[in-house]
Amino acid sequence: MADHGIKRTLEGVVDEKTGAVTNYQVVHKKQKTDGSLVALTQEEKRNLLIPADSKEMPRTSALMAPTMCLSGHEGHIYSAKFSPNGLFVGSCSFDKHILLWNTYGECENFALMKGHSLAVLDLQWTRDSDQIVTASADKNGALWDIESGQRLKRFRGHKGVVNSIGVTRRGDALACTGSDDCQALLWDFRVKNSISAFPTDYQITGVCFSDDSSQLFTAGIDDVIRCWDINKGKEIYKLEGHKDSITGISLSPDGKQLLSNSMDNTLKIWDVNPYVSGGRRLKNTCHGLQHDFQQLLLKCAWSSDGRYVSGGSADTFVCVWDAQTSRCLYKLPGHKAAVSEVHFHPLEPIICSAGADKKIFLGELDFEAANAGR
């Protein structure tokens, strides 16, 4: 680990009522320009730091500190996700940039990738953690190599803002983009142009593949999720139940359930097994997140074991729900503006959140304590 000449220190915070002094470990945040470390403000320390001698909050991850703050973007961060191997975080922003960070150690920003001419709205890792795909307001998607930082391919064909992008979990390396031009386009990494189109009557705000890559899910401002047969190019069924625009969708790790975030202020969990039909597909609804007048495309995510869900929220909080009971286990502060995306680490109980305050937080969770009500 590089020595930046800045040591981790203890900071004394005085309780205004009792006068007692508690020592806190200072958590640092990163600047992308020169790799230097900058201490958090007093208010951020009060919200985020853990008492240095605390025995009530045992560590549950290999993060350097229980909470890490990553700073470097110059605009609203629309997406931030862990790589499938858990070693990296990729983020994209209104500033047109894609940044790559180390998950562990001091969370160094080790790459900045440029190429989009307008805001970068969504990001996904490929299954091998070697590449990233992005969606942008410049009407294009792109494929990037993280080792070289170079753009390998541009997905050109949409006539409107590209809101969402998804990649296959298995089989051929494919991507799908959803756009304001009311269609989703399917892309083969080996082919220049799109190989299939899935037209609708409304702007598409979210896309993702089924687990076996034979089906495609699209969601939009008509409050409906559609399931498509990729080979036939035909709609198979609809998921109806939301009462406002759907802003993000995510497939569960086992491929049997779909999560959706909507402007009706709910997360919904759907059964997408092939043998289920009709109204039986809606399994659960989680309440507690908020959308507001900004009408941001707030995303949603599953934990790696499929037991917990979370989603972006305009109220600045990060909430985590039990997927089976819909019980809210966490309501985490820290952000100063809307949270665009929340993502779970694939191997450890760590959550990543990104928002309009230009910050990314990595924080460790203790699900055993949360389920016990501690």
XYZ file of C-alpha atoms in Angstrom, residues 38-372:
335
model
C -8.487 14.648 2.752
C -10.112 14.397 6.184
C -13.882 14.483 6.440
C -15.720 17.475 7.908
C -16.823 17.493 11.542
C -20.444 16.847 10.553
C -19.439 13.905 8.369
C -17.340 12.511 11.181
C -20.269 12.578 13.573
C -22.442 10.717 11.062
C -19.943 8.189 9.824
C -17.210 7.400 12.331
C -17.009 4.451 14.693
C -15.635 4.832 18.259
C -12.030 3.581 18.257
C -12.557 1.596 21.451
C -16.057 0.403 20.570
C -16.827 -3.155 21.567
C -20.434 -3.005 20.463
C -19.746 -2.862 16.731
C -17.462 -5.735 15.674
C -15.984 -5.536 12.211
C -17.669 -7.677 9.574
C -15.568 -6.953 6.473
C -12.049 -6.323 5.214
C -12.684 -2.629 4.511
C -10.025 -0.334 5.959
C -12.717 1.324 8.090
C -16.398 0.513 8.690
C -17.325 3.382 6.367
C -15.266 4.764 3.489
C -16.096 7.888 1.488
C -14.876 8.079 -2.128
C -14.693 11.530 -3.671
C -13.521 12.461 -7.147
C -16.491 12.927 -9.464
C -17.411 16.495 -10.352
C -21.130 15.887 -10.892
C -24.108 13.790 -9.870
C -23.074 10.117 -9.703
C -25.727 8.043 -11.463
C -24.293 4.565 -10.981
C -21.677 2.771 -8.867
C -21.202 -0.988 -8.727
C -18.800 -3.572 -7.334
C -17.054 -5.795 -9.853
C -18.107 -9.478 -9.773
C -14.811 -10.407 -8.078
C -15.403 -7.717 -5.441
C -12.022 -6.054 -5.874
C -13.135 -2.889 -7.649
C -15.876 -0.265 -7.809
C -16.879 1.367 -11.090
C -18.794 4.657 -11.138
C -20.185 7.058 -13.729
C -21.452 10.590 -13.528
C -22.916 13.739 -14.994
C -19.285 14.825 -15.461
C -19.063 12.373 -18.438
C -16.381 10.286 -16.708
C -16.102 6.661 -15.595
C -13.910 6.180 -12.514
C -12.480 2.922 -11.180
C -11.637 2.431 -7.506
C -10.067 -0.255 -5.351
C -12.544 -1.689 -2.867
C -9.919 -2.393 -0.210
C -7.051 -0.491 1.340
C -7.426 3.254 0.914
C -9.918 2.852 -1.948
C -7.598 4.508 -4.436
C -9.029 5.857 -7.672
C -6.775 4.068 -10.194
C -8.410 4.914 -13.530
C -10.414 7.642 -15.227
C -12.019 6.811 -18.575
C -13.305 9.424 -21.001
C -15.193 9.094 -24.263
C -18.843 9.981 -23.782
C -19.840 13.513 -24.790
C -22.702 13.807 -22.281
C -23.640 12.417 -18.867
C -22.980 8.702 -18.274
C -26.208 7.304 -16.800
C -25.611 3.605 -16.175
C -22.799 1.118 -15.817
C -22.437 -2.674 -15.669
C -19.461 -5.003 -15.225
C -18.933 -7.991 -17.471
C -18.909 -11.373 -15.730
C -15.074 -11.664 -15.760
C -14.558 -8.236 -14.092
C -12.280 -7.246 -17.001
C -14.648 -4.915 -18.844
C -17.389 -2.367 -18.233
C -20.329 -1.294 -20.385
C -21.924 2.146 -20.054
C -25.054 4.001 -21.182
C -25.049 7.718 -21.882
C -27.219 10.722 -22.640
C -25.163 11.109 -25.832
C -27.419 8.339 -27.314
C -24.627 5.756 -27.231
C -23.471 2.834 -25.157
C -19.850 1.760 -24.865
C -17.610 -1.177 -23.921
C -14.427 -0.410 -21.934
C -11.310 -2.358 -20.986
C -10.399 -1.636 -17.367
C -6.725 -2.573 -17.655
C -5.956 -0.155 -20.465
C -8.778 2.287 -19.766
C -9.597 2.309 -23.468
C -12.985 2.181 -25.150
C -13.217 -1.056 -27.122
C -16.564 -0.565 -28.814
C -19.305 2.001 -29.194
C -22.952 0.890 -29.308
C -24.479 3.313 -31.839
C -28.049 3.088 -33.102
C -30.381 4.807 -30.650
C -32.060 8.102 -31.492
C -32.597 9.161 -27.882
C -30.913 9.190 -24.495
C -29.707 5.708 -23.461
C -30.952 5.273 -19.896
C -29.939 1.732 -19.039
C -27.611 -1.065 -20.067
C -27.415 -4.753 -19.141
C -25.088 -7.671 -19.854
C -25.563 -11.437 -19.970
C -24.518 -13.619 -17.024
C -23.735 -16.670 -19.139
C -23.607 -17.722 -22.777
C -22.554 -15.299 -25.496
C -21.252 -11.889 -24.432
C -24.262 -9.681 -25.177
C -25.431 -6.278 -24.027
C -28.820 -4.606 -24.161
C -29.574 -0.883 -24.067
C -32.853 0.860 -23.232
C -33.564 4.345 -24.520
C -35.896 7.319 -24.666
C -36.463 6.378 -28.318
C -38.882 3.716 -26.983
C -36.824 0.669 -27.919
C -34.295 -1.722 -26.496
C -31.429 -2.810 -28.715
C -29.455 -6.055 -28.412
C -25.703 -6.011 -29.055
C -23.139 -8.746 -29.683
C -19.664 -7.612 -28.593
C -18.252 -9.151 -31.791
C -20.603 -7.321 -34.179
C -20.637 -3.636 -35.107
C -24.391 -2.987 -35.243
C -27.256 -4.088 -33.025
C -28.557 -7.582 -33.758
C -32.165 -7.193 -32.521
C -34.640 -4.481 -31.544
C -37.517 -4.602 -29.068
C -39.840 -1.655 -29.723
C -42.427 -0.302 -27.275
C -44.718 2.722 -27.158
C -42.978 4.370 -24.209
C -39.483 5.417 -23.114
C -37.468 2.540 -21.635
C -35.783 3.254 -18.318
C -34.485 -0.174 -17.264
C -33.234 -3.373 -18.910
C -31.763 -6.696 -17.777
C -31.343 -10.257 -19.044
C -32.784 -13.439 -17.593
C -30.327 -15.784 -15.900
C -29.980 -18.062 -18.952
C -29.851 -15.095 -21.355
C -32.861 -16.361 -23.324
C -35.163 -13.561 -22.182
C -34.965 -9.807 -21.795
C -36.794 -7.610 -19.287
C -37.587 -3.982 -20.094
C -39.305 -1.351 -17.944
C -40.468 2.154 -18.681
C -42.624 5.147 -17.934
C -45.838 3.201 -18.645
C -45.493 1.503 -15.207
C -45.102 -1.937 -16.848
C -42.282 -4.495 -17.037
C -42.183 -6.595 -20.199
C -40.525 -9.971 -20.680
C -39.304 -10.711 -24.205
C -38.215 -13.890 -25.933
C -34.860 -12.865 -27.398
C -34.782 -15.446 -30.180
C -38.328 -14.755 -31.377
C -38.299 -11.027 -30.634
C -41.765 -11.287 -29.128
C -43.271 -10.203 -25.824
C -44.012 -13.173 -23.549
C -45.768 -11.507 -20.607
C -46.143 -8.293 -18.617
C -45.630 -7.492 -14.944
C -48.250 -4.971 -13.889
C -48.735 -3.520 -10.426
C -46.727 -0.324 -10.161
C -48.699 2.923 -10.212
C -46.000 5.181 -11.642
C -42.889 5.086 -13.840
C -40.386 2.316 -13.171
C -36.856 3.669 -12.753
C -34.756 0.520 -12.372
C -34.910 -3.279 -12.439
C -32.567 -6.013 -11.187
C -32.585 -9.812 -11.451
C -32.002 -11.874 -8.296
C -28.783 -13.925 -8.045
C -30.677 -17.194 -8.593
C -32.528 -15.741 -11.586
C -35.966 -16.542 -10.163
C -37.077 -13.078 -9.051
C -37.017 -9.557 -10.440
C -36.774 -6.379 -8.351
C -38.176 -3.044 -9.528
C -37.935 0.525 -8.225
C -40.778 2.899 -9.077
C -41.867 6.502 -8.696
C -44.849 5.172 -6.729
C -42.284 4.971 -3.866
C -42.112 1.185 -3.694
C -39.774 -1.661 -4.485
C -41.604 -4.705 -5.838
C -40.378 -8.288 -6.026
C -41.710 -10.416 -8.883
C -41.591 -14.160 -9.511
C -40.212 -14.680 -13.017
C -40.137 -18.486 -12.994
C -41.540 -19.771 -16.316
C -44.315 -21.860 -14.709
C -45.872 -18.900 -12.821
C -48.583 -16.826 -14.475
C -50.960 -13.945 -13.929
C -51.284 -12.048 -10.675
C -49.283 -14.658 -8.789
C -46.040 -13.145 -10.062
C -46.081 -10.238 -7.560
C -44.464 -11.647 -4.405
C -43.675 -8.681 -2.174
C -43.670 -4.902 -1.854
C -41.172 -2.842 0.157
C -42.113 0.626 1.400
C -39.940 3.421 2.708
C -37.997 4.864 -0.220
C -38.940 8.161 -1.821
C -39.001 9.726 -5.268
C -39.480 13.461 -5.760
C -40.002 16.191 -8.362
C -36.558 15.552 -9.887
C -37.862 12.240 -11.332
C -34.438 10.625 -11.194
C -33.870 7.107 -12.508
C -33.176 5.500 -9.134
C -31.889 1.937 -9.365
C -32.257 -1.166 -7.185
C -30.196 -4.218 -6.206
C -30.092 -7.628 -4.511
C -27.589 -8.905 -1.984
C -25.432 -11.737 -3.303
C -27.403 -14.372 -1.349
C -30.762 -12.982 -2.513
C -31.979 -12.375 1.042
C -31.875 -8.566 1.031
C -32.770 -5.754 -1.362
C -32.118 -2.044 -1.587
C -32.801 0.846 -3.901
C -31.978 4.453 -4.597
C -34.050 7.070 -2.810
C -34.508 10.838 -3.056
C -34.613 11.312 0.737
C -30.796 10.842 1.050
C -31.112 7.580 3.041
C -29.950 4.078 2.117
C -32.543 1.503 3.134
C -32.070 -2.260 3.185
C -35.060 -4.617 3.362
C -35.507 -8.309 4.065
C -36.725 -9.653 0.715
C -38.969 -12.264 2.341
C -40.662 -10.143 5.017
C -40.307 -6.603 3.562
C -38.976 -5.522 6.950
C -36.640 -2.518 6.776
C -33.395 -3.552 8.491
C -31.293 -0.463 7.814
C -31.928 3.205 7.166
C -28.457 4.636 6.754
C -27.573 8.368 6.714
C -24.536 9.980 5.144
C -25.534 11.368 1.766
C -26.533 15.023 1.458
C -28.668 14.592 -1.662
C -30.621 11.906 -3.525
C -29.131 8.401 -3.605
C -29.095 7.225 -7.225
C -27.900 3.674 -6.729
C -27.153 1.118 -4.033
C -25.133 -2.041 -4.726
C -24.096 -5.031 -2.602
C -20.616 -6.544 -2.511
C -20.592 -10.053 -4.060
C -18.584 -11.704 -1.247
C -18.791 -9.601 1.923
C -21.496 -7.684 3.837
C -20.557 -4.348 2.280
C -22.924 -1.891 0.643
C -22.033 0.793 -1.898
C -24.147 3.895 -2.454
C -23.768 6.793 -4.884
C -25.707 10.000 -5.230
C -26.276 13.540 -6.364
C -23.863 14.831 -3.698
C -20.980 13.545 -5.878
C -19.958 10.980 -3.259
C -19.712 7.208 -3.005
C -19.935 5.495 0.375
C -18.770 1.972 1.130
C -20.104 0.654 4.408
C -20.038 -2.698 6.140
C -23.264 -4.256 7.414
C -24.055 -6.714 10.200
C -27.141 -8.638 9.114
C -27.041 -10.898 12.150
C -27.321 -7.900 14.461
C -29.911 -6.203 12.234
C -32.136 -9.279 12.186
C -31.818 -9.516 15.968
